[in-house]
Short mmCIF file of C-alpha atoms and ligand atoms in Angstrom, two decimals:
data_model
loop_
_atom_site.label_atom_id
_atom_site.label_comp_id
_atom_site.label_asym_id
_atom_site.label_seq_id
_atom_site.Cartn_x
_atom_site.Cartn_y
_atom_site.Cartn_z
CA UNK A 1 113.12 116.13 78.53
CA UNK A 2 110.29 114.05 79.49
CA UNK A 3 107.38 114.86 81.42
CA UNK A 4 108.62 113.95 84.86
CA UNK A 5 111.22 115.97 84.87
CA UNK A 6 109.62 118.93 83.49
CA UNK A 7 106.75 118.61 86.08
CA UNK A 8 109.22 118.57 88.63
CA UNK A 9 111.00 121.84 87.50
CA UNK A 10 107.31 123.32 87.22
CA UNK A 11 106.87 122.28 90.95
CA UNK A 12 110.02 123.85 92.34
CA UNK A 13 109.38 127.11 90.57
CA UNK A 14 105.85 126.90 92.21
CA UNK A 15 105.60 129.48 95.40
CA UNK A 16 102.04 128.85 96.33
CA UNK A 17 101.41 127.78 99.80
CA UNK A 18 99.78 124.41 99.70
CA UNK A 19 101.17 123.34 96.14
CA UNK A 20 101.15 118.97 96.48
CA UNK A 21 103.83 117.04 94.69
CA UNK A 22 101.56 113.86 93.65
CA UNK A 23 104.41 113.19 90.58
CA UNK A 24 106.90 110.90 91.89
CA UNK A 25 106.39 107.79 92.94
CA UNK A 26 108.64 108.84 96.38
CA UNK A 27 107.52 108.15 99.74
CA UNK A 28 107.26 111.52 101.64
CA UNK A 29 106.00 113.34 104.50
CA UNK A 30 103.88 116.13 104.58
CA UNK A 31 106.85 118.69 103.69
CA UNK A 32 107.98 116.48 101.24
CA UNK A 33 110.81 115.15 103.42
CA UNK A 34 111.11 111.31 102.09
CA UNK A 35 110.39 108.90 104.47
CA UNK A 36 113.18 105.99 104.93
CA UNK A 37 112.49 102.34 105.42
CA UNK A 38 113.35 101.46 109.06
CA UNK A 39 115.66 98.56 108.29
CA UNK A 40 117.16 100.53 105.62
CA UNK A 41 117.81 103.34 108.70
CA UNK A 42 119.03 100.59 110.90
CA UNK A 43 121.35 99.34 108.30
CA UNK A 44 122.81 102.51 107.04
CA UNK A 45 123.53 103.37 110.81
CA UNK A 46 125.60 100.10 111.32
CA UNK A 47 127.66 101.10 107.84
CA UNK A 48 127.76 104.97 109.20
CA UNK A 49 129.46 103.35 112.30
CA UNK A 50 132.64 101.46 109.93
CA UNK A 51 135.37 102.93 108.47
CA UNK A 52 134.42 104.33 105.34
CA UNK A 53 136.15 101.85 102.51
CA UNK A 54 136.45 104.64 99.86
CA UNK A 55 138.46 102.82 96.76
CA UNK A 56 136.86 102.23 93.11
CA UNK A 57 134.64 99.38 92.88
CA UNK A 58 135.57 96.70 90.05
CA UNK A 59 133.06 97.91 87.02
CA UNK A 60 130.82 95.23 87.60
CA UNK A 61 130.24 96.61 91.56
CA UNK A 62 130.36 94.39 95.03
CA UNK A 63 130.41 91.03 94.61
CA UNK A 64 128.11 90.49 97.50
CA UNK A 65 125.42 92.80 96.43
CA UNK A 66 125.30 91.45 93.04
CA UNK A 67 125.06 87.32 93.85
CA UNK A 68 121.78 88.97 96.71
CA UNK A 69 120.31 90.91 94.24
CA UNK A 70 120.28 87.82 91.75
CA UNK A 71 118.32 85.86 94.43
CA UNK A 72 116.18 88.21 95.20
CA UNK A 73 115.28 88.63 91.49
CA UNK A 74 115.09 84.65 90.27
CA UNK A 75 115.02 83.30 93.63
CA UNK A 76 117.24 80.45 95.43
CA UNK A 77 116.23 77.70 93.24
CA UNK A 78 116.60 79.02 89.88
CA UNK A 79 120.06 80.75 90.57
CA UNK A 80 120.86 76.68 91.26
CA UNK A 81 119.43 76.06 87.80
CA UNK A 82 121.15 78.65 85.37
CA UNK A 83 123.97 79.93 87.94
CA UNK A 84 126.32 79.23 84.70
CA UNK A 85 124.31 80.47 82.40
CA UNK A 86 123.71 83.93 84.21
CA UNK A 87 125.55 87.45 85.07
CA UNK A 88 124.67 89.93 86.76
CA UNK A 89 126.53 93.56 87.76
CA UNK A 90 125.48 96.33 89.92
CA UNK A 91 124.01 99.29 88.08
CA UNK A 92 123.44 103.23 88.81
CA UNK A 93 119.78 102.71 89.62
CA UNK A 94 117.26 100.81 87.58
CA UNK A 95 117.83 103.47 84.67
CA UNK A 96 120.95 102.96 84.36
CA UNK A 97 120.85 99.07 84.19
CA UNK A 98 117.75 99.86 81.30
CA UNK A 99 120.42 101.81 79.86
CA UNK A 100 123.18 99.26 80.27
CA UNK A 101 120.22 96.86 79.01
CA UNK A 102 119.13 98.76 76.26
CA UNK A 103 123.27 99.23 75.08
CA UNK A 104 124.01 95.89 75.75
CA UNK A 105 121.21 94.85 73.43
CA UNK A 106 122.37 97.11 70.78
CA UNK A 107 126.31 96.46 70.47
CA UNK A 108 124.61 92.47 69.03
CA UNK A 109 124.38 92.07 65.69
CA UNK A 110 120.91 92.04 65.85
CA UNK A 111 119.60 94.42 68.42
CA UNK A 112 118.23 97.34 66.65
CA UNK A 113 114.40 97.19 67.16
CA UNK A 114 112.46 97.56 70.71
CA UNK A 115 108.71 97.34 71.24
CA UNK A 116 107.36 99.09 73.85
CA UNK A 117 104.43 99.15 76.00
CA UNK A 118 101.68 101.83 76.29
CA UNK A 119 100.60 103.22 79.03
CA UNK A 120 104.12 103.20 80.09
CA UNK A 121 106.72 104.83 81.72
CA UNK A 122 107.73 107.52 79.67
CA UNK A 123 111.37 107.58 80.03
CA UNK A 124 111.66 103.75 78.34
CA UNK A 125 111.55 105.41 75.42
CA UNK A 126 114.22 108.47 75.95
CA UNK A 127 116.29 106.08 77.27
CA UNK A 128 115.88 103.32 74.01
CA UNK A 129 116.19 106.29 71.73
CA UNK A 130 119.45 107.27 73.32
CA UNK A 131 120.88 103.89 73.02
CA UNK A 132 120.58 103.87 69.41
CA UNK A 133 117.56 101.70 69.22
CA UNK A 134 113.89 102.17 66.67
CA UNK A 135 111.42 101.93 69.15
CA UNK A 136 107.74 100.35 68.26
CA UNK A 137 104.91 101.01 70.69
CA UNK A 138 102.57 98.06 71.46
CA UNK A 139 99.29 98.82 73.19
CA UNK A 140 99.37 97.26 76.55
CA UNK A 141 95.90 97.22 77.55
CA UNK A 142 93.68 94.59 79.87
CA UNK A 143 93.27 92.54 77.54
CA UNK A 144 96.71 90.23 77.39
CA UNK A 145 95.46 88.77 74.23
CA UNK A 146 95.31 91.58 72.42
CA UNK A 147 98.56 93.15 72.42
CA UNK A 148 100.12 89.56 71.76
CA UNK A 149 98.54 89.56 68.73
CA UNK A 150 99.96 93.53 67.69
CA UNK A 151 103.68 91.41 69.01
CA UNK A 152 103.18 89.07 66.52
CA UNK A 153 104.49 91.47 63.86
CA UNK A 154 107.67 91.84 65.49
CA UNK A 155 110.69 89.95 63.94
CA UNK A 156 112.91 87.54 65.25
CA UNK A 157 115.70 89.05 67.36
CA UNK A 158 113.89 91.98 67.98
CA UNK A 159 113.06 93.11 71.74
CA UNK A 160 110.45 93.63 73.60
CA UNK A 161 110.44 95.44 77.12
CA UNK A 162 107.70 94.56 79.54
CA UNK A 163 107.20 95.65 83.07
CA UNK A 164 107.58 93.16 86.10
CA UNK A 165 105.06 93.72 89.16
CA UNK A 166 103.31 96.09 89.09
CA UNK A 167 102.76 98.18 86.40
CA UNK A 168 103.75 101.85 85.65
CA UNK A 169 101.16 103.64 85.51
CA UNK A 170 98.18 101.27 85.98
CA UNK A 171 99.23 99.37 88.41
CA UNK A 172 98.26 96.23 86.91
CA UNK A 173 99.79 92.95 87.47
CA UNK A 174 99.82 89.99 84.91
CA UNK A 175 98.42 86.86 86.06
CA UNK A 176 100.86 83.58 85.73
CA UNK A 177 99.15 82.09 83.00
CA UNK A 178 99.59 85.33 80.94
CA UNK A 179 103.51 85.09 81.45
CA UNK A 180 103.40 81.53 79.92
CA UNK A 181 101.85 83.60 77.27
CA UNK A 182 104.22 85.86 76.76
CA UNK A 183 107.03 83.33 77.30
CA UNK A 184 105.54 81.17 74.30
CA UNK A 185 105.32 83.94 72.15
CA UNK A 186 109.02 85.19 72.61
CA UNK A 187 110.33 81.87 72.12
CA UNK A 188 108.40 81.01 68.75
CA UNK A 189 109.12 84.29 67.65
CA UNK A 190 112.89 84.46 68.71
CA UNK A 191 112.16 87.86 70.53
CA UNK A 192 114.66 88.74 73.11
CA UNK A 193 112.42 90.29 76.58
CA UNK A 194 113.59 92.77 78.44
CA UNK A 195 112.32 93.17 82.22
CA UNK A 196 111.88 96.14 83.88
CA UNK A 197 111.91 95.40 87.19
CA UNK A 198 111.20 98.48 89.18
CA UNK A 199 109.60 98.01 92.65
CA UNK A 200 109.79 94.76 93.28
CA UNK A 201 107.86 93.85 96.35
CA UNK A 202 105.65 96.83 96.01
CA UNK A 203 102.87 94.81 94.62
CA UNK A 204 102.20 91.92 95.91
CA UNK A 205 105.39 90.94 97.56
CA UNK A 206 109.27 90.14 96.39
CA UNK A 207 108.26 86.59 95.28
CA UNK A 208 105.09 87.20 94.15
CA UNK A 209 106.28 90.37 92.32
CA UNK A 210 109.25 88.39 90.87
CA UNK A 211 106.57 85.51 89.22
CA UNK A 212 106.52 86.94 86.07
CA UNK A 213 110.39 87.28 85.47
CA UNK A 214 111.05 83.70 86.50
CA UNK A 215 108.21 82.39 84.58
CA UNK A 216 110.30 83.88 81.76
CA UNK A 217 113.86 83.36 82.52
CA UNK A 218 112.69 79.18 82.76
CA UNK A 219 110.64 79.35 79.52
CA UNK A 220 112.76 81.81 77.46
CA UNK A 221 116.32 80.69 76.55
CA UNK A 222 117.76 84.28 76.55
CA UNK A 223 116.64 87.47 78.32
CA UNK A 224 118.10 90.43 80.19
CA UNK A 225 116.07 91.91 83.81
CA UNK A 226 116.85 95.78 84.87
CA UNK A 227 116.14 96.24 88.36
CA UNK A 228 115.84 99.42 90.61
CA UNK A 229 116.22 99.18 94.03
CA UNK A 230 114.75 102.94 94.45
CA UNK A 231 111.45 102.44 95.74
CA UNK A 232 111.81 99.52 97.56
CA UNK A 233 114.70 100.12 99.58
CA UNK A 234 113.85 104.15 99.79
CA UNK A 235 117.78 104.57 98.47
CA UNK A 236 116.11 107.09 95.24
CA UNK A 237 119.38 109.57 95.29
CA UNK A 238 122.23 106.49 96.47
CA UNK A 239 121.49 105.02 92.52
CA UNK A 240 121.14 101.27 93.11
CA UNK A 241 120.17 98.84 90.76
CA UNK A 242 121.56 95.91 88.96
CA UNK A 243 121.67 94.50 85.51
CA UNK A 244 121.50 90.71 84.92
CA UNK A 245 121.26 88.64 81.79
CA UNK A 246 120.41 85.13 81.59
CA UNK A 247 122.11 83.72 78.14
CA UNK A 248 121.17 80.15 76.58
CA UNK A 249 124.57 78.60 77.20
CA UNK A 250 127.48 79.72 79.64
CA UNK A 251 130.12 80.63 77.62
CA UNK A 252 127.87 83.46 76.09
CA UNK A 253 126.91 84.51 79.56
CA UNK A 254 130.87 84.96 79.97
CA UNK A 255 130.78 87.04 76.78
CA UNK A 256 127.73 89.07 78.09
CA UNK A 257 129.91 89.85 81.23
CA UNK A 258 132.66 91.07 79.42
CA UNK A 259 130.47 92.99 76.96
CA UNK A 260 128.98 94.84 79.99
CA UNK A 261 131.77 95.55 81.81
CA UNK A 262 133.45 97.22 78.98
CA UNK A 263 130.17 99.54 78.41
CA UNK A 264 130.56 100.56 82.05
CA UNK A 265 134.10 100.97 81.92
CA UNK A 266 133.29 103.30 79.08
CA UNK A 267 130.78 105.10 80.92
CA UNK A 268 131.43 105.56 84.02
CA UNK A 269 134.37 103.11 84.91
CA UNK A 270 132.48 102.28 88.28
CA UNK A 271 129.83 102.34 90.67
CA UNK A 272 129.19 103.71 93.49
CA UNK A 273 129.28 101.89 96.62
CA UNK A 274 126.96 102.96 99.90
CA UNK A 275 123.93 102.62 98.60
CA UNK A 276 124.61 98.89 97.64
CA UNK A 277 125.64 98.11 100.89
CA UNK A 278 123.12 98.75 102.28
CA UNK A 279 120.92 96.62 99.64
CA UNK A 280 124.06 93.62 100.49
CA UNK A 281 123.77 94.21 104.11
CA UNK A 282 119.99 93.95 104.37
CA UNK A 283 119.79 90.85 101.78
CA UNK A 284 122.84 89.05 103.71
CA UNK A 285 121.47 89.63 107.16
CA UNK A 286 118.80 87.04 108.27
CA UNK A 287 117.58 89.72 111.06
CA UNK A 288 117.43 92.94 108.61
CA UNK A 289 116.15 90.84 105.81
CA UNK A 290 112.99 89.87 107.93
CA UNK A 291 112.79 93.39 108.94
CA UNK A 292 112.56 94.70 105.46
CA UNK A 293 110.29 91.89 104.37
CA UNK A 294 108.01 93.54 107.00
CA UNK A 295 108.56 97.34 106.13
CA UNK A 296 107.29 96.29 102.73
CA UNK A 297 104.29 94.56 104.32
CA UNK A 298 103.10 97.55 105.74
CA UNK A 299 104.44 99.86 102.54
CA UNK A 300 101.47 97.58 100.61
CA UNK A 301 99.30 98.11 103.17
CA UNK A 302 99.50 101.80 102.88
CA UNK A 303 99.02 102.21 99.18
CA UNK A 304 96.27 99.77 99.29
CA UNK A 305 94.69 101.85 102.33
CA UNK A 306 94.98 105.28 99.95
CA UNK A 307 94.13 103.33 97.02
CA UNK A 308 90.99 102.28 98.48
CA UNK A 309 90.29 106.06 99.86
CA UNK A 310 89.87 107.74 96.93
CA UNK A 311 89.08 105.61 94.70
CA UNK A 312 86.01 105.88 96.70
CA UNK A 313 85.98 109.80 97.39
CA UNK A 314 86.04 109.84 93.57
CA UNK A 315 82.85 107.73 93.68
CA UNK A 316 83.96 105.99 90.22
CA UNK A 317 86.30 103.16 88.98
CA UNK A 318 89.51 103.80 87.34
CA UNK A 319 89.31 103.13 83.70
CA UNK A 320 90.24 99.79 84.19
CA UNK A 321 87.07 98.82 85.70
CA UNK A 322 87.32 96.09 88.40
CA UNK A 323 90.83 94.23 87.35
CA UNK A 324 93.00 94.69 91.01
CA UNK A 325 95.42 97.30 90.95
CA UNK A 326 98.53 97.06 92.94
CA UNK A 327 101.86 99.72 93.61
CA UNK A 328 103.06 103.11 93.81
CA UNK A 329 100.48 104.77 91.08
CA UNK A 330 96.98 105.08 90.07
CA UNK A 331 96.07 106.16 87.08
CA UNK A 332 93.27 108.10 87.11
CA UNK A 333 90.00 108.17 84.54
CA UNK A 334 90.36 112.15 84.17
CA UNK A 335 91.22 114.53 80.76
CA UNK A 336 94.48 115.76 80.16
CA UNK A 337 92.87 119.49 80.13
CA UNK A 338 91.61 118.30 84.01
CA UNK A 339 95.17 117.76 85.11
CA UNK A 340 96.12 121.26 83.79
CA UNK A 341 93.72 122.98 85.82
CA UNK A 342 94.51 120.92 88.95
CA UNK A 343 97.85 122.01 88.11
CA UNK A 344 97.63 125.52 87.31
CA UNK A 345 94.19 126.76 89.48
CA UNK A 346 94.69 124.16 92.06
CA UNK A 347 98.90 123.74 92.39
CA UNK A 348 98.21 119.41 92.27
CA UNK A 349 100.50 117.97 90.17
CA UNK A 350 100.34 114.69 88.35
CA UNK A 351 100.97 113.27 85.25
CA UNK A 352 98.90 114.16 82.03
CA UNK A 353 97.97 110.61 81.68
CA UNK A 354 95.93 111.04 84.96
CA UNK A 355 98.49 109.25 87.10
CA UNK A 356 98.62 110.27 90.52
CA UNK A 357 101.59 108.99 93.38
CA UNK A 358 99.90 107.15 96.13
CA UNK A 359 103.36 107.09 97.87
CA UNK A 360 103.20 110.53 98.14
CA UNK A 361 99.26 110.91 98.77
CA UNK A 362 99.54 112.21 102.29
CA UNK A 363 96.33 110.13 104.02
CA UNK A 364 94.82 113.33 105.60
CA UNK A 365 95.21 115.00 102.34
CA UNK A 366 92.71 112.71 100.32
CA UNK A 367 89.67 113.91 101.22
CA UNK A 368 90.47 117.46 100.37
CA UNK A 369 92.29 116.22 97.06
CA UNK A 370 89.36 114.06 96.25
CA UNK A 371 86.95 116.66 96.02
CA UNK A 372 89.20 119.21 94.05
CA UNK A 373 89.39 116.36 91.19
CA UNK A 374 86.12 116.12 91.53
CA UNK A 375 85.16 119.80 91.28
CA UNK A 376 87.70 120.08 88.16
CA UNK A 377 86.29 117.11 86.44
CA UNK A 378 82.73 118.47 86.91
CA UNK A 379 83.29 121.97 85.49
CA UNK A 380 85.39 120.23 82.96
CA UNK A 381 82.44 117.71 81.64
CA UNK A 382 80.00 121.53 82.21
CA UNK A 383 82.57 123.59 79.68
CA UNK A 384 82.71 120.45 77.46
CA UNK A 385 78.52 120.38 77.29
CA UNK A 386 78.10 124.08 76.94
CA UNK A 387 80.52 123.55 73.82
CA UNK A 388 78.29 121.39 72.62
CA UNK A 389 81.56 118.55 72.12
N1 LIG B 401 111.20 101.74 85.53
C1 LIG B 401 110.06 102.29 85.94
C2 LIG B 401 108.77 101.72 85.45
C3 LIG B 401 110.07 103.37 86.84
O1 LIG B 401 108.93 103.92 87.23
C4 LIG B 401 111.33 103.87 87.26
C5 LIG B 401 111.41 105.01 88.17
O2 LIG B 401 110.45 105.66 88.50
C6 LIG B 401 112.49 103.26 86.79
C7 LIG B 401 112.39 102.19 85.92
C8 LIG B 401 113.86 103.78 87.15
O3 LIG B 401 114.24 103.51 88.42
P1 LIG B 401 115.39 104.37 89.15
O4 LIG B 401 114.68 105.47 89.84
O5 LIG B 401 116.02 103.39 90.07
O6 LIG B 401 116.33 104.86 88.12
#
């Protein structure tokens, strides 16, 4: 199991009064009640209000949802450009369409071999590992340059999954030129990328979030884009995300679709419908769409406001020194032996990487959280001196 998960078990089994969930990246109150997205509320009320349509979806799920949630990845214009040339089909959250991805990639002839970033998300790798796929790690630091040069050992056909917006867990956003990068170096190199789209709009906005991928999809002549529509729709437990791959010449992007809909079929025949209706409904409806543009607004707003907080309570930079950070996560500068005491003495949990949930940073809670990091990493760096390492 990876560490997510077991965190979370280690939370629930935690009685102490005061214990503070800063794992997930899941909007919450102070209770830990999740907080929902107003026009996702309003939306879900109109639905509530129908006549509940309950009959199987087709494997590939509702039309409507999947021709909004292709706009909303590659945007009007470029849906114009490759509309032949690309599928895409609703999927059980965004790890299920990495794991639709990820199987997809590996019924080719070819797809055996997928580099991954680090720092990442550490389920990219159960979930490669489980498709039947050797997994690489590349080093995804600051510097672009550098890890370009550890993907230059990869081999043609083989893939290489990169992060969209805002980064897990840095929070780090790649600049436009960087993308042409990237792009160049798949293309010369025949590499297939695979985009994890997870919270798109989190960052910087649903265009601006969405750069990288179409930066890609125009310079790369094949790739595939997993996105979730967890975070930024607040739907975590309704499962909604969406596969789509963009294929060099139509008919294989008729071959992709069949290919897909067969692994579903064999999976789990279906999705499951509310949830994307309410994505459908929000992305079809002028009114709600504007709403939720706005919800997000003030989502950013929020994470930039804690961001800022302790980040300055903690009176030093993240690791990453002055490079903006953007999203659900920051990733703190602290020893993994720091977050076990916060853990076990102090009942704050976050990830042994140092990554702490801004989404579920309560605001009134920073100052008090801020200074019991601080008091851990002090009598941490104390211990370490009187050991003399
Ligand atoms: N990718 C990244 C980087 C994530 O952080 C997550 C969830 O936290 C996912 C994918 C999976 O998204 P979902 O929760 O929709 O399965």
């Amino acid at each position: 199991m990876d560490e997510n998960s077991l965190l979370n078990q280690a939370f629930l089994a935690d009685h102490r009064l005061g214990k503070c969930d800063l794992i997930s990246g899941v909007f919450q109150d102070k209770q830990g009640t999740p907080l929902i997205l107003p026009a996702v509320v309003e939306c879900r009320q109109r639905l509530l209000s129908c006549h509940a349509k309950n009959r199987y979806l087709d494997p590939e799920g509702m039309a409507g949802f999947n021709a909004a949630a292709a706009k909303l990845v590659f945007g009007a214009e470029l849906i114009d450009v490759f509309c032949a040339q690309l599928v895409t089909l609703q999927a059980p959250g965004g790890t299920g369409a990495l794991r639709l991805a990820f199987d997809f990639y590996a019924s080719s002839l070819h797809g055996k071999r997928l580099w991954i970033g680090t720092p990442g998300w550490s389920n990219h790798q159960q979930i490669a590992v489980a498709a039947g796929m050797n997994t690489v790690s590349f080093s995804q630091g600051l510097d672009v340059n550098e890890w370009l040069g550890e993907l230059e050992m990869a081999q043609p056909y083989d893939a290489v999954l990169l992060q969209a917006g805002a980064q897990n867990p840095t929070g780090v956003m790649l600049e436009p030129e960087e993308w042409h990068k990237i792009a160049e170096l798949c293309r010369r190199k025949q590499l297939l990328p695979i985009l994890d789209n997870a919270s798109q709009g989190i960052g910087q906005g649903v265009d601006k979030d969405a750069e990288g991928i179409r930066i890609m999809a125009q310079r790369c002549p094949e790739l595939i884009v997993a996105s979730s529509f967890s975070k930024n729709f607040t739907l975590y437990n309704e499962r909604v995300g969406a596969v789509s791959v963009k294929t060099s010449v139509p008919i294989f992007a008729v071959q992709a679709k069949e290919e897909l809909r067969t692994i579903i079929r064999t999976n789990y025949s279906s999705p499951a419908s509310f949830g994307a209706e309410i994505v459908a409904g929000i992305l079809n409806d002028p009114v709600l769409y504007q709403a939720w543009l706005s919800d997000l607004a003030k989502v950013r707003k929020t994470l930039a406001d804690r961001r800022t907080s302790i980040q300055r309570l903690l009176c030093r930079k993240s690791s990453s020194g002055s490079t903006p950070r953007y999203g659900l996560f920051l990733q703190l500068d602290i020893s993994p032996q720091v977050v076990i005491d916060l853990q076990q003495k102090d009942g704050i949990y976050l990830l042994s990487n140092g990554r702490l949930s801004l989404a579920a940073l309560w605001q009134q809670d920073v100052e008090e959280i801020a200074a019991t990091i601080q008091k851990r990493r002090f009598s941490n760096e104390l211990t370490s001196l009187c050991d003399g390492q």
